Coordinates of C-alpha atoms in Angstrom, one line a residue:
X189 CA -7.4 -52.3 66.2
X190 CA -7.5 -54.1 62.9
X191 CA -4.5 -54.8 60.8
X192 CA -4.7 -55.0 57.0
X193 CA -4.7 -58.7 55.9
X194 CA -3.1 -60.8 53.2
X195 CA -5.3 -63.8 52.3
X196 CA -7.1 -63.3 55.7
X197 CA -3.7 -63.2 57.6
X198 CA -3.2 -59.9 59.4
X199 CA 0.1 -58.1 58.8
X200 CA 1.1 -58.5 62.5
X201 CA 1.3 -62.2 61.8
X202 CA 3.4 -61.6 58.7
X203 CA 6.0 -59.0 59.9
X204 CA 8.2 -58.9 63.0
X205 CA 7.2 -56.3 65.6
X206 CA 9.3 -53.2 65.9
X207 CA 11.4 -53.2 69.1
X208 CA 14.2 -50.6 68.7
X209 CA 16.7 -48.9 66.4
X210 CA 16.2 -47.2 63.0
X211 CA 12.8 -47.4 61.6
X212 CA 11.6 -47.8 58.0
X213 CA 10.3 -44.7 56.2
X214 CA 6.7 -43.6 56.6
X215 CA 4.3 -45.9 54.6
X216 CA 1.0 -44.0 54.7
X217 CA -0.7 -47.2 56.0
X218 CA -1.9 -46.8 59.5
X219 CA -3.5 -48.8 62.3
X220 CA -5.4 -47.3 65.1
X221 CA -3.6 -48.0 68.4
X222 CA -5.2 -46.8 71.6
X223 CA -7.3 -44.4 69.5
X224 CA -4.2 -43.0 67.6
X225 CA -3.5 -43.6 63.9
X226 CA -0.1 -45.3 63.9
X227 CA 2.0 -45.8 60.8
X228 CA 3.2 -49.3 60.0
X229 CA 6.8 -48.1 60.4
X230 CA 6.2 -47.7 64.1
X231 CA 4.7 -51.3 64.3
X232 CA 7.1 -53.5 62.3
X233 CA 10.8 -54.1 62.2
X234 CA 12.6 -52.8 59.1
X235 CA 13.8 -55.4 56.6
X236 CA 17.5 -54.9 57.3
X237 CA 17.1 -56.6 60.6
X238 CA 15.8 -59.9 59.1
X239 CA 14.6 -61.5 55.9
X240 CA 11.7 -61.0 53.4
X241 CA 8.2 -62.3 53.8
X242 CA 6.0 -63.2 50.8
X243 CA 4.4 -60.6 48.6
X244 CA 1.6 -58.7 50.3
X245 CA 0.4 -56.5 47.4
X246 CA 0.4 -53.5 49.7
X247 CA 2.8 -51.0 48.1
X248 CA 4.5 -47.8 49.0
X249 CA 5.7 -45.8 46.0
X250 CA 5.2 -49.1 44.0
X251 CA 7.4 -51.1 46.5
X252 CA 5.7 -54.0 48.2
X253 CA 5.8 -54.1 52.0
X254 CA 7.9 -57.3 51.8
X255 CA 10.8 -55.1 50.7
X256 CA 10.2 -52.7 53.6
X257 CA 9.6 -54.9 56.7
X258 CA 11.2 -58.1 58.1
X259 CA 9.3 -61.4 58.1
X260 CA 8.0 -62.5 61.5
X261 CA 10.5 -64.8 63.2
X262 CA 13.4 -63.6 61.0
X263 CA 14.8 -60.9 63.3
X264 CA 17.7 -61.6 65.6
X265 CA 17.9 -59.3 68.6
X266 CA 20.4 -61.4 70.7
X267 CA 21.9 -64.8 71.1
X268 CA 19.2 -66.6 73.1
X269 CA 21.4 -69.3 74.5
X270 CA 23.6 -66.6 76.2
X271 CA 21.2 -63.8 76.9
X272 CA 20.8 -63.1 80.6
X273 CA 22.9 -66.0 81.8
X274 CA 25.8 -66.1 84.3
X275 CA 29.0 -68.0 83.8
X276 CA 31.5 -68.2 86.6
X277 CA 34.7 -69.9 87.6
X278 CA 36.2 -69.7 91.1
X279 CA 39.1 -71.2 93.0
X280 CA 40.1 -70.9 96.7
X281 CA 43.7 -71.3 97.7
X282 CA 44.6 -74.0 100.2
X283 CA 46.2 -71.7 102.8
X284 CA 49.0 -74.2 103.2
X285 CA 52.6 -73.0 102.6
X286 CA 54.4 -74.7 99.7
X287 CA 51.2 -75.4 97.7
X288 CA 50.6 -73.8 94.3
X289 CA 47.5 -71.9 95.4
X290 CA 44.5 -71.3 93.1
X291 CA 44.4 -70.1 89.5
X292 CA 41.3 -69.8 87.3
X293 CA 40.7 -68.7 83.7
X294 CA 37.9 -68.5 81.1
X295 CA 37.7 -68.0 77.4
X296 CA 34.9 -66.6 75.2
X297 CA 35.7 -67.6 71.7
X298 CA 33.8 -66.5 68.6
X299 CA 35.0 -68.2 65.4
X300 CA 34.9 -67.2 61.7
X301 CA 33.0 -70.4 61.1
X302 CA 30.0 -68.9 62.8
X303 CA 30.2 -70.7 66.2
X304 CA 31.1 -69.7 69.7
X305 CA 32.4 -71.6 72.8
X306 CA 32.7 -70.6 76.4
X307 CA 35.3 -72.6 78.4
X308 CA 36.8 -72.4 81.9
X309 CA 39.4 -74.0 84.0
X310 CA 40.3 -74.0 87.7
X311 CA 43.4 -75.3 89.5
X312 CA 43.1 -75.3 93.3
X313 CA 45.7 -77.8 94.5
X314 CA 46.8 -78.9 97.9
X315 CA 43.5 -78.8 99.6
X316 CA 42.1 -75.8 97.8
X317 CA 38.7 -75.9 96.1
X318 CA 37.1 -74.8 92.9
X319 CA 33.7 -74.3 91.3
X320 CA 32.6 -73.8 87.7
X321 CA 29.1 -72.7 86.8
X322 CA 27.6 -72.5 83.3
X323 CA 30.7 -73.7 81.5
X324 CA 31.2 -75.2 79.0
X325 CA 28.7 -73.6 76.6
X326 CA 28.7 -73.5 72.8
X327 CA 26.4 -72.6 69.9
X328 CA 26.0 -70.6 66.8
X329 CA 26.4 -66.8 66.6
X330 CA 25.9 -66.4 62.9
X331 CA 22.3 -65.5 62.0
X332 CA 20.6 -66.9 58.9
X333 CA 21.5 -64.8 55.9
X334 CA 24.6 -63.3 57.4
X335 CA 28.2 -64.1 56.6
X336 CA 31.2 -63.9 58.9
X337 CA 33.1 -61.7 56.4
X338 CA 30.3 -59.1 56.7
X339 CA 30.2 -59.3 60.5
X340 CA 32.0 -57.5 63.3
X341 CA 32.2 -58.2 67.0
X342 CA 32.6 -56.0 70.1
X343 CA 33.1 -57.1 73.7
X344 CA 32.1 -54.3 76.1
X345 CA 31.7 -54.7 79.9
X346 CA 31.2 -53.1 83.2
X347 CA 33.5 -54.5 85.8
X348 CA 33.0 -55.2 89.5
X349 CA 36.1 -56.2 91.4
X350 CA 35.3 -58.9 93.9
X351 CA 38.7 -59.5 95.6
X352 CA 41.6 -57.3 96.6
X353 CA 42.6 -56.9 93.0
X354 CA 40.9 -57.3 89.6
X355 CA 41.1 -60.3 87.3
X356 CA 43.3 -60.0 84.3
X357 CA 41.5 -59.4 81.0
X358 CA 42.5 -59.6 77.3
X359 CA 40.0 -58.0 75.0
X360 CA 40.8 -58.2 71.3
X361 CA 37.6 -56.4 70.3
X362 CA 37.1 -53.4 72.6
X363 CA 36.0 -51.7 69.4
X364 CA 34.3 -53.5 66.5
X365 CA 36.6 -56.1 64.8
X366 CA 36.0 -58.2 61.8
X367 CA 34.8 -61.8 62.3
X368 CA 36.5 -63.0 59.2
X369 CA 39.0 -64.0 61.8
X370 CA 38.2 -65.6 65.1
X371 CA 38.1 -63.5 68.3
X372 CA 38.6 -64.6 71.9
X373 CA 38.1 -62.7 75.1
X374 CA 40.3 -64.0 77.9
X375 CA 40.0 -63.6 81.7
X376 CA 42.2 -65.1 84.4
X377 CA 43.0 -64.7 88.1
X378 CA 45.4 -66.3 90.6
X379 CA 46.0 -66.4 94.4
X380 CA 49.1 -67.7 96.2
X381 CA 48.6 -70.6 98.6
X382 CA 49.1 -68.4 101.7
X383 CA 48.3 -65.0 100.3
X384 CA 45.8 -62.9 102.1
X385 CA 44.8 -61.1 98.9
X386 CA 42.9 -62.7 96.0
X387 CA 42.1 -61.5 92.5
X388 CA 38.8 -61.5 90.9
X389 CA 36.2 -59.7 88.9
X390 CA 32.6 -60.0 87.7
X391 CA 31.9 -58.5 84.3
X392 CA 28.5 -57.4 83.0
X393 CA 29.1 -58.2 79.4
X394 CA 27.5 -56.5 76.4
X395 CA 28.3 -58.5 73.3
X396 CA 27.6 -56.8 70.0
X397 CA 27.7 -58.4 66.6
X398 CA 27.1 -56.1 63.6
X399 CA 26.3 -56.8 60.0
X400 CA 28.5 -54.3 58.3
X401 CA 26.5 -54.0 55.1
X402 CA 23.2 -53.0 56.8
X403 CA 24.3 -51.7 60.2
X404 CA 22.0 -54.3 62.0
X405 CA 23.3 -55.1 65.5
X406 CA 22.6 -58.1 67.7
X407 CA 23.1 -57.2 71.3
X408 CA 23.5 -59.9 73.9
X409 CA 24.0 -59.2 77.6
X410 CA 25.3 -61.8 80.2
X411 CA 27.6 -62.0 83.2
X412 CA 31.0 -63.7 83.5
X413 CA 33.0 -63.9 86.7
X414 CA 36.5 -65.1 87.4
X415 CA 37.6 -65.3 91.1
X416 CA 40.8 -66.6 92.8
X417 CA 40.2 -66.2 96.6
X418 CA 42.6 -66.5 99.5
X419 CA 42.3 -69.5 101.7
X420 CA 43.7 -67.8 104.9

């Protein structure tokens, strides 16, 4: 297997590998992979997923490959700081009458300034207990070359109820919503001091951020859990 080169640099060190989604058009340039001639469209990510490389002087219908494929390192498939992580907040009621019990909440906030923050709070008074794992967290969701006004967000999830009842959820972006305004996913749960029934859920989150003009989508998966457990 030998890739064409540009100034002795092979194309697989110039362009980002293809992973998934829509491909570029056929180029007519092929590389033999496991004995099979494979078009470059099946090997490299299309330009809409990232940014341009330098000129290669390899052309398709008089269009340089730099205008067809994304430069290596420029493609964003997820938000690395969130991908695969677990964020949880839990409180246990005291089990003592007259006490306020346990309440927990978390917020996933994505701002029009291109940043995100994950925060959580737990109140477990009167001998109750609480734990927070992974919070707070913050970072940047806006990829290089994108704008918030050309971006949309969707919060999708699969829920597992972990107490007698589910946690409460407020989802402002069950379908794609513009990030020209900030969007926050809220989750909360409460349990009375002497209640035998708690409320709580674990959500397998799928966060999608789409660049409207190109259709490129960044998909990040992680877990959030909010649990208010009985103390009796």
